[in-house]
Amino acid sequence: MTQIVRQSSRVTNRVIVTVVALATVLSAAGCDLRQRMYDQEKYEAHEATTFFKDGLTSRAPIEGTVARGGLRLDTHLYEGKVSGELATTLPPSIEFNRALLERGQQRYNIYCTPCHDRTGSGNGIVVQRGLKQPPSLHQDRLRNAAIGYYFDVITNGFGSMFSYASRIPVNDRWAVAAYIRALQFSQEAAYDELPAEDQRQLQ
Amino acid sequence: MAQVFHRSSNWLARFSIIAVIGVTGLLFSILLNINRIDYVSEVGVAIDQPVPFSHKHHVEAIGIDCRYCHTSVEESAFAGIPPVETCMTCHSLIWTEAPNLEPIRTAWRDEKPLQWNRVHDLPDFVYFRHNIHIAKGIGCTSCHGAINEMPLVWVENALNMEWCLDCHRNPEKHIRPRERVFDVHWTPPADQEAQGLQLVEEYDVRVSQLTDCSVCHL
């Protein structure tokens, strides 16, 4: 009897060992599968790679190539120039309306105010922290500049100002240019030209 | 024949049955819940970065809009990590000698990308999109917490599925007016639920579809 018990306990032991081993293997395999679902063999935006020499998964178009629909022959729209001269009007594809100015105001406040401040006088927070002051948008030279000038400066930068072409899309650049015009008008507005509500506020 | 086990072994047998069930249950519930523990999901742990960029400084003290750097957040799934060009827009002119910023200057000089450490990493089978959340009035701080108070960014919400669903089931608890989406100082008004329900209606948030599997798991 004693022997039988020992035998059966050996069997039990073996069963336990097998079950534990199986469970370990299965859960390890499960964890591995889970991990492989979490980190699939694909790249997320901006993820690094060793596949390309420069380590970038976000590839730039090959130089000299144009993506379908990406041809930019319209110099008025894309460069702010008409037959080599800075454009004095908005491109025909940009409709001038209140929505354009409001969009321009929003984008101006995001991208331009750190230096140019909300009124365009060039005393933004970064200037207060030590950056060289940009010219006021209300000086005569800039008030008389063609609207294409603003598009050109946003696109290509000017002096120590960097290009904002990669941050502000083309249509938004025109909206900002249009809003700068509105800002310039606002700083020059005569009291009599203001709507009654604004006049009341000033009193 | 002699008894192998003493009569008192009976309680041991009964106890071990209960113990096995109990221990298995405990292990199972630990496995199920371990990701809910903030310590495990590293909530509140500031992530080290090659440059100690401070949102607290740039957002709270300087007041730069989120979109100045995260330019694609309104248009695409990915908010966009700014290229060093964005840093250099100011830092080629200000704090040009700061030792902290040396990796930025090196990257700019050598035209090599700077490798930031990822803070929020969703599983690859979750297809989160920033743009739709912004378009429907979910603000940055609703998920990211008070980013304007973080010197180095940490995970404020573990982003587990239960947490996502909590809002997908009741978006009125978190939705805010579109013009306040990027306002890091927005706090829910006293009548958030009532206003939220109105915004859910106005922004055409289809709550009944928000818990469909395919909304997040394409």
GROMACS .gro file of C-alpha atoms in nm:
model
  421
    1MET     CA    1   0.000   0.000   0.000
    2THR     CA    2   0.271   0.236   0.094
    3GLN     CA    3   0.437   0.165  -0.233
    4ILE     CA    4   0.123   0.232  -0.432
    5VAL     CA    5   0.079   0.567  -0.264
    6ARG     CA    6   0.433   0.660  -0.346
    7GLN     CA    7   0.377   0.555  -0.703
    8SER     CA    8   0.061   0.761  -0.735
    9SER     CA    9   0.235   1.059  -0.578
   10ARG     CA   10   0.506   1.025  -0.840
   11VAL     CA   11   0.240   1.032  -1.104
   12THR     CA   12   0.080   1.335  -0.941
   13ASN     CA   13   0.419   1.504  -0.930
   14ARG     CA   14   0.472   1.437  -1.295
   15VAL     CA   15   0.129   1.573  -1.383
   16ILE     CA   16   0.194   1.886  -1.180
   17VAL     CA   17   0.535   1.939  -1.337
   18THR     CA   18   0.390   1.893  -1.686
   19VAL     CA   19   0.100   2.129  -1.621
   20VAL     CA   20   0.327   2.395  -1.475
   21ALA     CA   21   0.573   2.359  -1.761
   22LEU     CA   22   0.295   2.376  -2.020
   23ALA     CA   23   0.140   2.676  -1.852
   24THR     CA   24   0.475   2.853  -1.843
   25VAL     CA   25   0.544   2.783  -2.208
   26LEU     CA   26   0.193   2.883  -2.311
   27SER     CA   27   0.191   3.205  -2.111
   28ALA     CA   28   0.540   3.293  -2.232
   29ALA     CA   29   0.424   3.232  -2.588
   30GLY     CA   30   0.111   3.433  -2.510
   31CYS     CA   31   0.314   3.724  -2.376
   32ASP     CA   32   0.538   3.710  -2.679
   33LEU     CA   33   0.238   3.712  -2.915
   34ARG     CA   34   0.088   3.999  -2.720
   35GLN     CA   35   0.413   4.189  -2.741
   36ARG     CA   36   0.433   4.128  -3.114
   37MET     CA   37   0.084   4.273  -3.152
   38TYR     CA   38   0.181   4.576  -2.947
   39ASP     CA   39   0.496   4.636  -3.150
   40GLN     CA   40   0.415   4.520  -3.498
   41GLU     CA   41   0.664   4.507  -3.778
   42LYS     CA   42   0.575   4.849  -3.910
   43TYR     CA   43   0.704   5.197  -3.851
   44GLU     CA   44   0.512   5.464  -3.663
   45ALA     CA   45   0.535   5.827  -3.769
   46HIS     CA   46   0.890   5.961  -3.730
   47GLU     CA   47   1.018   5.629  -3.596
   48ALA     CA   48   1.392   5.571  -3.638
   49THR     CA   49   1.523   5.298  -3.866
   50THR     CA   50   1.851   5.135  -3.953
   51PHE     CA   51   1.722   5.052  -4.301
   52PHE     CA   52   1.804   5.392  -4.450
   53LYS     CA   53   2.145   5.549  -4.403
   54ASP     CA   54   2.007   5.871  -4.258
   55GLY     CA   55   1.797   5.679  -4.004
   56LEU     CA   56   1.469   5.836  -4.118
   57THR     CA   57   1.151   5.646  -4.195
   58SER     CA   58   0.980   5.967  -4.310
   59ARG     CA   59   1.122   5.996  -4.659
   60ALA     CA   60   1.144   6.316  -4.859
   61PRO     CA   61   1.049   6.305  -5.228
   62ILE     CA   62   1.345   6.231  -5.454
   63GLU     CA   63   1.496   6.554  -5.580
   64GLY     CA   64   1.360   6.667  -5.914
   65THR     CA   65   1.041   6.465  -5.882
   66VAL     CA   66   0.688   6.601  -5.853
   67ALA     CA   67   0.412   6.408  -5.683
   68ARG     CA   68   0.086   6.375  -5.876
   69GLY     CA   69  -0.114   6.692  -5.810
   70GLY     CA   70   0.190   6.863  -5.662
   71LEU     CA   71   0.298   7.067  -5.963
   72ARG     CA   72   0.346   7.430  -5.859
   73LEU     CA   73   0.349   7.630  -6.181
   74ASP     CA   74   0.118   7.905  -6.054
   75THR     CA   75   0.380   8.156  -5.936
   76HIS     CA   76   0.114   8.394  -5.805
   77LEU     CA   77  -0.025   8.133  -5.566
   78TYR     CA   78   0.297   7.954  -5.472
   79GLU     CA   79   0.558   8.230  -5.484
   80GLY     CA   80   0.356   8.549  -5.446
   81LYS     CA   81   0.491   8.677  -5.777
   82VAL     CA   82   0.328   8.777  -6.104
   83SER     CA   83   0.570   8.781  -6.401
   84GLY     CA   84   0.866   8.825  -6.167
   85GLU     CA   85   0.716   9.110  -5.961
   86LEU     CA   86   0.569   9.078  -5.611
   87ALA     CA   87   0.195   9.030  -5.642
   88THR     CA   88  -0.024   9.321  -5.539
   89THR     CA   89  -0.342   9.115  -5.517
   90LEU     CA   90  -0.452   8.785  -5.368
   91PRO     CA   91  -0.429   8.491  -5.610
   92PRO     CA   92  -0.762   8.428  -5.789
   93SER     CA   93  -0.804   8.095  -5.607
   94ILE     CA   94  -0.803   8.268  -5.266
   95GLU     CA   95  -1.139   8.423  -5.194
   96PHE     CA   96  -1.129   8.738  -4.984
   97ASN     CA   97  -1.391   8.725  -4.710
   98ARG     CA   98  -1.434   8.742  -4.336
   99ALA     CA   99  -1.347   8.373  -4.295
  100LEU     CA  100  -1.010   8.431  -4.464
  101LEU     CA  101  -0.928   8.715  -4.225
  102GLU     CA  102  -1.037   8.513  -3.923
  103ARG     CA  103  -0.825   8.220  -4.034
  104GLY     CA  104  -0.538   8.462  -4.092
  105GLN     CA  105  -0.582   8.610  -3.746
  106GLN     CA  106  -0.577   8.266  -3.586
  107ARG     CA  107  -0.264   8.159  -3.777
  108TYR     CA  108  -0.093   8.495  -3.718
  109ASN     CA  109  -0.158   8.458  -3.346
  110ILE     CA  110  -0.005   8.108  -3.347
  111TYR     CA  111   0.303   8.160  -3.561
  112CYS     CA  112   0.382   8.531  -3.570
  113THR     CA  113   0.297   8.673  -3.226
  114PRO     CA  114   0.596   8.523  -3.041
  115CYS     CA  115   0.807   8.791  -3.214
  116HIS     CA  116   0.572   9.036  -3.387
  117ASP     CA  117   0.311   9.047  -3.104
  118ARG     CA  118  -0.063   9.064  -3.155
  119THR     CA  119  -0.065   9.419  -3.292
  120GLY     CA  120   0.234   9.375  -3.521
  121SER     CA  121   0.451   9.633  -3.345
  122GLY     CA  122   0.731   9.378  -3.305
  123ASN     CA  123   0.739   9.349  -2.928
  124GLY     CA  124   0.646   8.984  -2.882
  125ILE     CA  125   0.735   8.778  -2.576
  126VAL     CA  126   1.051   8.634  -2.732
  127VAL     CA  127   1.167   8.987  -2.813
  128GLN     CA  128   1.106   9.080  -2.450
  129ARG     CA  129   1.327   8.784  -2.360
  130GLY     CA  130   1.617   8.912  -2.565
  131LEU     CA  131   1.558   8.844  -2.934
  132LYS     CA  132   1.641   9.125  -3.175
  133GLN     CA  133   1.327   9.332  -3.235
  134PRO     CA  134   1.171   9.283  -3.580
  135PRO     CA  135   1.053   9.595  -3.766
  136SER     CA  136   0.702   9.716  -3.684
  137LEU     CA  137   0.448   9.612  -3.945
  138HIS     CA  138   0.314   9.967  -3.928
  139GLN     CA  139   0.615  10.150  -4.065
  140ASP     CA  140   0.569  10.312  -4.407
  141ARG     CA  141   0.797  10.071  -4.592
  142LEU     CA  142   0.586   9.774  -4.483
  143ARG     CA  143   0.248   9.949  -4.509
  144ASN     CA  144   0.323  10.021  -4.871
  145ALA     CA  145   0.467   9.678  -4.948
  146ALA     CA  146   0.276   9.455  -5.192
  147ILE     CA  147   0.077   9.172  -5.035
  148GLY     CA  148   0.301   8.928  -5.222
  149TYR     CA  149   0.588   9.062  -5.011
  150TYR     CA  150   0.437   8.912  -4.695
  151PHE     CA  151   0.374   8.583  -4.868
  152ASP     CA  152   0.735   8.584  -4.986
  153VAL     CA  153   0.877   8.661  -4.640
  154ILE     CA  154   0.668   8.391  -4.472
  155THR     CA  155   0.773   8.145  -4.741
  156ASN     CA  156   1.144   8.225  -4.761
  157GLY     CA  157   1.220   8.406  -4.440
  158PHE     CA  158   1.384   8.748  -4.421
  159GLY     CA  159   1.695   8.862  -4.237
  160SER     CA  160   1.713   8.654  -3.921
  161MET     CA  161   1.355   8.532  -3.961
  162PHE     CA  162   1.337   8.167  -4.064
  163SER     CA  163   1.116   8.035  -4.342
  164TYR     CA  164   0.773   7.925  -4.221
  165ALA     CA  165   0.700   7.729  -4.539
  166SER     CA  166   0.715   7.395  -4.361
  167ARG     CA  167   0.488   7.514  -4.080
  168ILE     CA  168   0.225   7.725  -4.259
  169PRO     CA  169   0.058   7.579  -4.571
  170VAL     CA  170   0.021   7.797  -4.882
  171ASN     CA  171  -0.342   7.900  -4.834
  172ASP     CA  172  -0.280   7.990  -4.471
  173ARG     CA  173   0.017   8.206  -4.571
  174TRP     CA  174  -0.216   8.412  -4.790
  175ALA     CA  175  -0.464   8.432  -4.503
  176VAL     CA  176  -0.189   8.562  -4.273
  177ALA     CA  177  -0.079   8.814  -4.538
  178ALA     CA  178  -0.439   8.935  -4.570
  179TYR     CA  179  -0.468   8.964  -4.192
  180ILE     CA  180  -0.148   9.167  -4.173
  181ARG     CA  181  -0.316   9.412  -4.411
  182ALA     CA  182  -0.616   9.423  -4.178
  183LEU     CA  183  -0.385   9.485  -3.881
  184GLN     CA  184  -0.220   9.771  -4.068
  185PHE     CA  185  -0.559   9.926  -4.143
  186SER     CA  186  -0.665   9.883  -3.782
  187GLN     CA  187  -0.367  10.081  -3.653
  188GLU     CA  188  -0.437  10.363  -3.898
  189ALA     CA  189  -0.812  10.375  -3.859
  190ALA     CA  190  -0.965  10.717  -3.792
  191TYR     CA  191  -1.218  10.752  -3.510
  192ASP     CA  192  -1.498  10.854  -3.748
  193GLU     CA  193  -1.453  10.537  -3.953
  194LEU     CA  194  -1.516  10.305  -3.658
  195PRO     CA  195  -1.850  10.132  -3.610
  196ALA     CA  196  -2.065  10.282  -3.335
  197GLU     CA  197  -1.992   9.994  -3.098
  198ASP     CA  198  -1.615  10.041  -3.118
  199GLN     CA  199  -1.654  10.417  -3.077
  200ARG     CA  200  -1.849  10.357  -2.755
  201GLN     CA  201  -1.573  10.133  -2.625
  202LEU     CA  202  -1.315  10.405  -2.685
  203GLN     CA  203  -1.513  10.668  -2.500
  204MET     CA  204  -0.403  -0.220   0.712
  205ALA     CA  205  -0.251   0.089   0.861
  206GLN     CA  206  -0.387   0.424   0.766
  207VAL     CA  207  -0.138   0.622   0.558
  208PHE     CA  208  -0.278   0.960   0.655
  209HIS     CA  209  -0.393   1.062   0.995
  210ARG     CA  210  -0.753   1.175   1.027
  211SER     CA  211  -0.633   1.532   1.088
  212SER     CA  212  -0.506   1.547   0.731
  213ASN     CA  213  -0.861   1.599   0.612
  214TRP     CA  214  -0.859   1.972   0.685
  215LEU     CA  215  -0.536   2.000   0.490
  216ALA     CA  216  -0.699   1.841   0.187
  217ARG     CA  217  -0.999   2.074   0.208
  218PHE     CA  218  -0.780   2.374   0.272
  219SER     CA  219  -0.557   2.298  -0.024
  220ILE     CA  220  -0.855   2.280  -0.259
  221ILE     CA  221  -0.968   2.624  -0.148
  222ALA     CA  222  -0.611   2.751  -0.152
  223VAL     CA  223  -0.551   2.635  -0.509
  224ILE     CA  224  -0.870   2.807  -0.629
  225GLY     CA  225  -0.787   3.118  -0.428
  226VAL     CA  226  -0.427   3.145  -0.544
  227THR     CA  227  -0.521   3.084  -0.907
  228GLY     CA  228  -0.792   3.346  -0.882
  229LEU     CA  229  -0.553   3.591  -0.724
  230LEU     CA  230  -0.288   3.533  -0.990
  231PHE     CA  231  -0.551   3.574  -1.259
  232SER     CA  232  -0.679   3.901  -1.118
  233ILE     CA  233  -0.324   4.033  -1.081
  234LEU     CA  234  -0.259   3.953  -1.447
  235LEU     CA  235  -0.583   4.125  -1.545
  236ASN     CA  236  -0.528   4.437  -1.340
  237ILE     CA  237  -0.155   4.486  -1.340
  238ASN     CA  238  -0.172   4.742  -1.621
  239ARG     CA  239  -0.413   4.951  -1.420
  240ILE     CA  240  -0.147   5.022  -1.160
  241ASP     CA  241   0.008   5.360  -1.227
  242TYR     CA  242   0.347   5.229  -1.118
  243VAL     CA  243   0.340   4.964  -1.391
  244SER     CA  244   0.215   5.196  -1.667
  245GLU     CA  245   0.468   5.458  -1.552
  246VAL     CA  246   0.211   5.730  -1.504
  247GLY     CA  247   0.368   6.045  -1.366
  248VAL     CA  248   0.723   5.940  -1.450
  249ALA     CA  249   0.902   6.222  -1.635
  250ILE     CA  250   1.076   6.084  -1.943
  251ASP     CA  251   1.437   6.185  -1.994
  252GLN     CA  252   1.513   6.359  -2.322
  253PRO     CA  253   1.836   6.441  -2.507
  254VAL     CA  254   1.747   6.808  -2.458
  255PRO     CA  255   1.556   6.895  -2.140
  256PHE     CA  256   1.279   7.073  -2.330
  257SER     CA  257   1.034   7.229  -2.088
  258HIS     CA  258   0.669   7.269  -2.182
  259LYS     CA  259   0.628   7.456  -1.855
  260HIS     CA  260   0.867   7.723  -1.982
  261HIS     CA  261   0.759   7.739  -2.346
  262VAL     CA  262   0.384   7.704  -2.292
  263GLU     CA  263   0.318   7.855  -1.951
  264ALA     CA  264   0.586   8.123  -1.922
  265ILE     CA  265   0.631   8.216  -2.290
  266GLY     CA  266   0.276   8.138  -2.403
  267ILE     CA  267   0.358   7.967  -2.732
  268ASP     CA  268   0.059   7.795  -2.894
  269CYS     CA  269   0.072   7.412  -2.914
  270ARG     CA  270   0.044   7.434  -3.292
  271TYR     CA  271   0.359   7.644  -3.330
  272CYS     CA  272   0.555   7.320  -3.290
  273HIS     CA  273   0.294   7.045  -3.331
  274THR     CA  274   0.195   7.171  -3.675
  275SER     CA  275   0.011   6.866  -3.803
  276VAL     CA  276  -0.212   6.808  -3.501
  277GLU     CA  277  -0.521   6.956  -3.669
  278GLU     CA  278  -0.476   6.777  -4.001
  279SER     CA  279  -0.333   6.436  -3.930
  280ALA     CA  280  -0.327   6.142  -3.694
  281PHE     CA  281   0.015   6.241  -3.566
  282ALA     CA  282   0.058   6.572  -3.385
  283GLY     CA  283   0.408   6.616  -3.523
  284ILE     CA  284   0.734   6.637  -3.333
  285PRO     CA  285   0.903   6.957  -3.451
  286PRO     CA  286   1.221   6.936  -3.657
  287VAL     CA  287   1.527   7.111  -3.510
  288GLU     CA  288   1.455   7.390  -3.759
  289THR     CA  289   1.165   7.493  -3.534
  290CYS     CA  290   1.391   7.506  -3.229
  291MET     CA  291   1.653   7.702  -3.421
  292THR     CA  292   1.397   7.961  -3.535
  293CYS     CA  293   1.451   8.122  -3.196
  294HIS     CA  294   1.756   7.941  -3.062
  295SER     CA  295   1.986   8.044  -3.343
  296LEU     CA  296   1.935   8.393  -3.198
  297ILE     CA  297   1.861   8.344  -2.830
  298TRP     CA  298   2.036   8.120  -2.573
  299THR     CA  299   2.284   8.042  -2.851
  300GLU     CA  300   2.554   7.933  -2.606
  301ALA     CA  301   2.337   7.728  -2.367
  302PRO     CA  302   2.508   7.392  -2.308
  303ASN     CA  303   2.166   7.225  -2.274
  304LEU     CA  304   2.091   7.312  -2.635
  305GLU     CA  305   2.414   7.170  -2.779
  306PRO     CA  306   2.240   6.855  -2.919
  307ILE     CA  307   2.004   7.087  -3.112
  308ARG     CA  308   2.291   7.288  -3.258
  309THR     CA  309   2.486   6.972  -3.345
  310ALA     CA  310   2.182   6.821  -3.518
  311TRP     CA  311   2.127   7.147  -3.709
  312ARG     CA  312   2.492   7.171  -3.813
  313ASP     CA  313   2.522   6.807  -3.918
  314GLU     CA  314   2.170   6.787  -4.064
  315LYS     CA  315   2.101   6.482  -3.850
  316PRO     CA  316   1.765   6.431  -3.682
  317LEU     CA  317   1.752   6.459  -3.305
  318GLN     CA  318   1.621   6.142  -3.141
  319TRP     CA  319   1.359   6.221  -2.880
  320ASN     CA  320   1.230   5.957  -2.644
  321ARG     CA  321   0.874   5.855  -2.695
  322VAL     CA  322   0.638   5.937  -2.407
  323HIS     CA  323   0.299   5.806  -2.522
  324ASP     CA  324   0.320   5.476  -2.705
  325LEU     CA  325  -0.012   5.317  -2.793
  326PRO     CA  326  -0.021   4.952  -2.902
  327ASP     CA  327   0.018   4.921  -3.280
  328PHE     CA  328  -0.335   4.788  -3.315
  329VAL     CA  329  -0.485   5.114  -3.189
  330TYR     CA  330  -0.529   5.376  -3.458
  331PHE     CA  331  -0.560   5.697  -3.262
  332ARG     CA  332  -0.604   6.018  -3.459
  333HIS     CA  333  -0.536   6.362  -3.312
  334ASN     CA  334  -0.724   6.550  -3.584
  335ILE     CA  335  -1.069   6.404  -3.523
  336HIS     CA  336  -1.046   6.465  -3.149
  337ILE     CA  337  -0.954   6.828  -3.204
  338ALA     CA  338  -1.224   6.876  -3.467
  339LYS     CA  339  -1.483   6.744  -3.221
  340GLY     CA  340  -1.379   6.959  -2.928
  341ILE     CA  341  -1.152   6.737  -2.720
  342GLY     CA  342  -0.875   6.954  -2.580
  343CYS     CA  343  -0.506   6.870  -2.545
  344THR     CA  344  -0.517   6.874  -2.166
  345SER     CA  345  -0.812   6.632  -2.152
  346CYS     CA  346  -0.572   6.348  -2.234
  347HIS     CA  347  -0.226   6.496  -2.178
  348GLY     CA  348  -0.302   6.664  -1.847
  349ALA     CA  349  -0.159   7.003  -1.750
  350ILE     CA  350   0.119   6.989  -2.006
  351ASN     CA  351   0.190   7.355  -1.924
  352GLU     CA  352   0.302   7.245  -1.578
  353MET     CA  353   0.545   6.978  -1.698
  354PRO     CA  354   0.917   7.064  -1.712
  355LEU     CA  355   0.974   6.722  -1.874
  356VAL     CA  356   0.669   6.548  -2.013
  357TRP     CA  357   0.520   6.249  -1.837
  358VAL     CA  358   0.219   6.031  -1.907
  359GLU     CA  359  -0.074   6.178  -1.719
  360ASN     CA  360  -0.327   5.913  -1.822
  361ALA     CA  361  -0.222   5.555  -1.887
  362LEU     CA  362  -0.433   5.550  -2.208
  363ASN     CA  363  -0.567   5.204  -2.143
  364MET     CA  364  -0.880   5.098  -2.327
  365GLU     CA  365  -1.106   5.134  -2.026
  366TRP     CA  366  -1.000   5.496  -1.999
  367CYS     CA  367  -1.059   5.568  -2.369
  368LEU     CA  368  -1.403   5.405  -2.351
  369ASP     CA  369  -1.500   5.609  -2.049
  370CYS     CA  370  -1.498   5.918  -2.272
  371HIS     CA  371  -1.623   5.742  -2.584
  372ARG     CA  372  -1.932   5.639  -2.385
  373ASN     CA  373  -1.986   5.980  -2.226
  374PRO     CA  374  -1.809   6.243  -2.436
  375GLU     CA  375  -2.023   6.517  -2.278
  376LYS     CA  376  -1.806   6.488  -1.968
  377HIS     CA  377  -1.498   6.613  -2.154
  378ILE     CA  378  -1.602   6.790  -2.474
  379ARG     CA  379  -1.532   7.164  -2.486
  380PRO     CA  380  -1.595   7.450  -2.731
  381ARG     CA  381  -1.365   7.418  -3.034
  382GLU     CA  382  -1.205   7.756  -2.973
  383ARG     CA  383  -1.085   7.636  -2.632
  384VAL     CA  384  -0.926   7.310  -2.751
  385PHE     CA  385  -0.571   7.448  -2.731
  386ASP     CA  386  -0.640   7.649  -2.417
  387VAL     CA  387  -0.428   7.480  -2.152
  388HIS     CA  388  -0.607   7.672  -1.877
  389TRP     CA  389  -0.958   7.553  -1.967
  390THR     CA  390  -1.146   7.395  -1.681
  391PRO     CA  391  -1.489   7.234  -1.712
  392PRO     CA  392  -1.770   7.475  -1.622
  393ALA     CA  393  -2.008   7.388  -1.338
  394ASP     CA  394  -2.272   7.272  -1.585
  395GLN     CA  395  -2.027   7.075  -1.801
  396GLU     CA  396  -2.266   6.784  -1.858
  397ALA     CA  397  -2.544   7.010  -1.988
  398GLN     CA  398  -2.308   7.217  -2.205
  399GLY     CA  399  -2.132   6.900  -2.313
  400LEU     CA  400  -2.454   6.740  -2.433
  401GLN     CA  401  -2.522   7.054  -2.636
  402LEU     CA  402  -2.174   7.043  -2.794
  403VAL     CA  403  -2.206   6.670  -2.866
  404GLU     CA  404  -2.520   6.757  -3.060
  405GLU     CA  405  -2.371   7.065  -3.227
  406TYR     CA  406  -2.047   6.892  -3.335
  407ASP     CA  407  -2.238   6.589  -3.459
  408VAL     CA  408  -2.059   6.342  -3.232
  409ARG     CA  409  -2.229   6.009  -3.298
  410VAL     CA  410  -2.206   5.860  -2.953
  411SER     CA  411  -2.379   5.536  -3.050
  412GLN     CA  412  -2.093   5.458  -3.291
  413LEU     CA  413  -1.810   5.567  -3.064
  414THR     CA  414  -1.775   5.225  -2.904
  415ASP     CA  415  -1.768   5.032  -3.232
  416CYS     CA  416  -1.450   4.823  -3.248
  417SER     CA  417  -1.357   4.967  -3.586
  418VAL     CA  418  -1.354   5.323  -3.452
  419CYS     CA  419  -1.012   5.257  -3.297
  420HIS     CA  420  -0.911   4.914  -3.425
  421LEU     CA  421  -0.942   4.965  -3.801
   0.00000   0.00000   0.00000
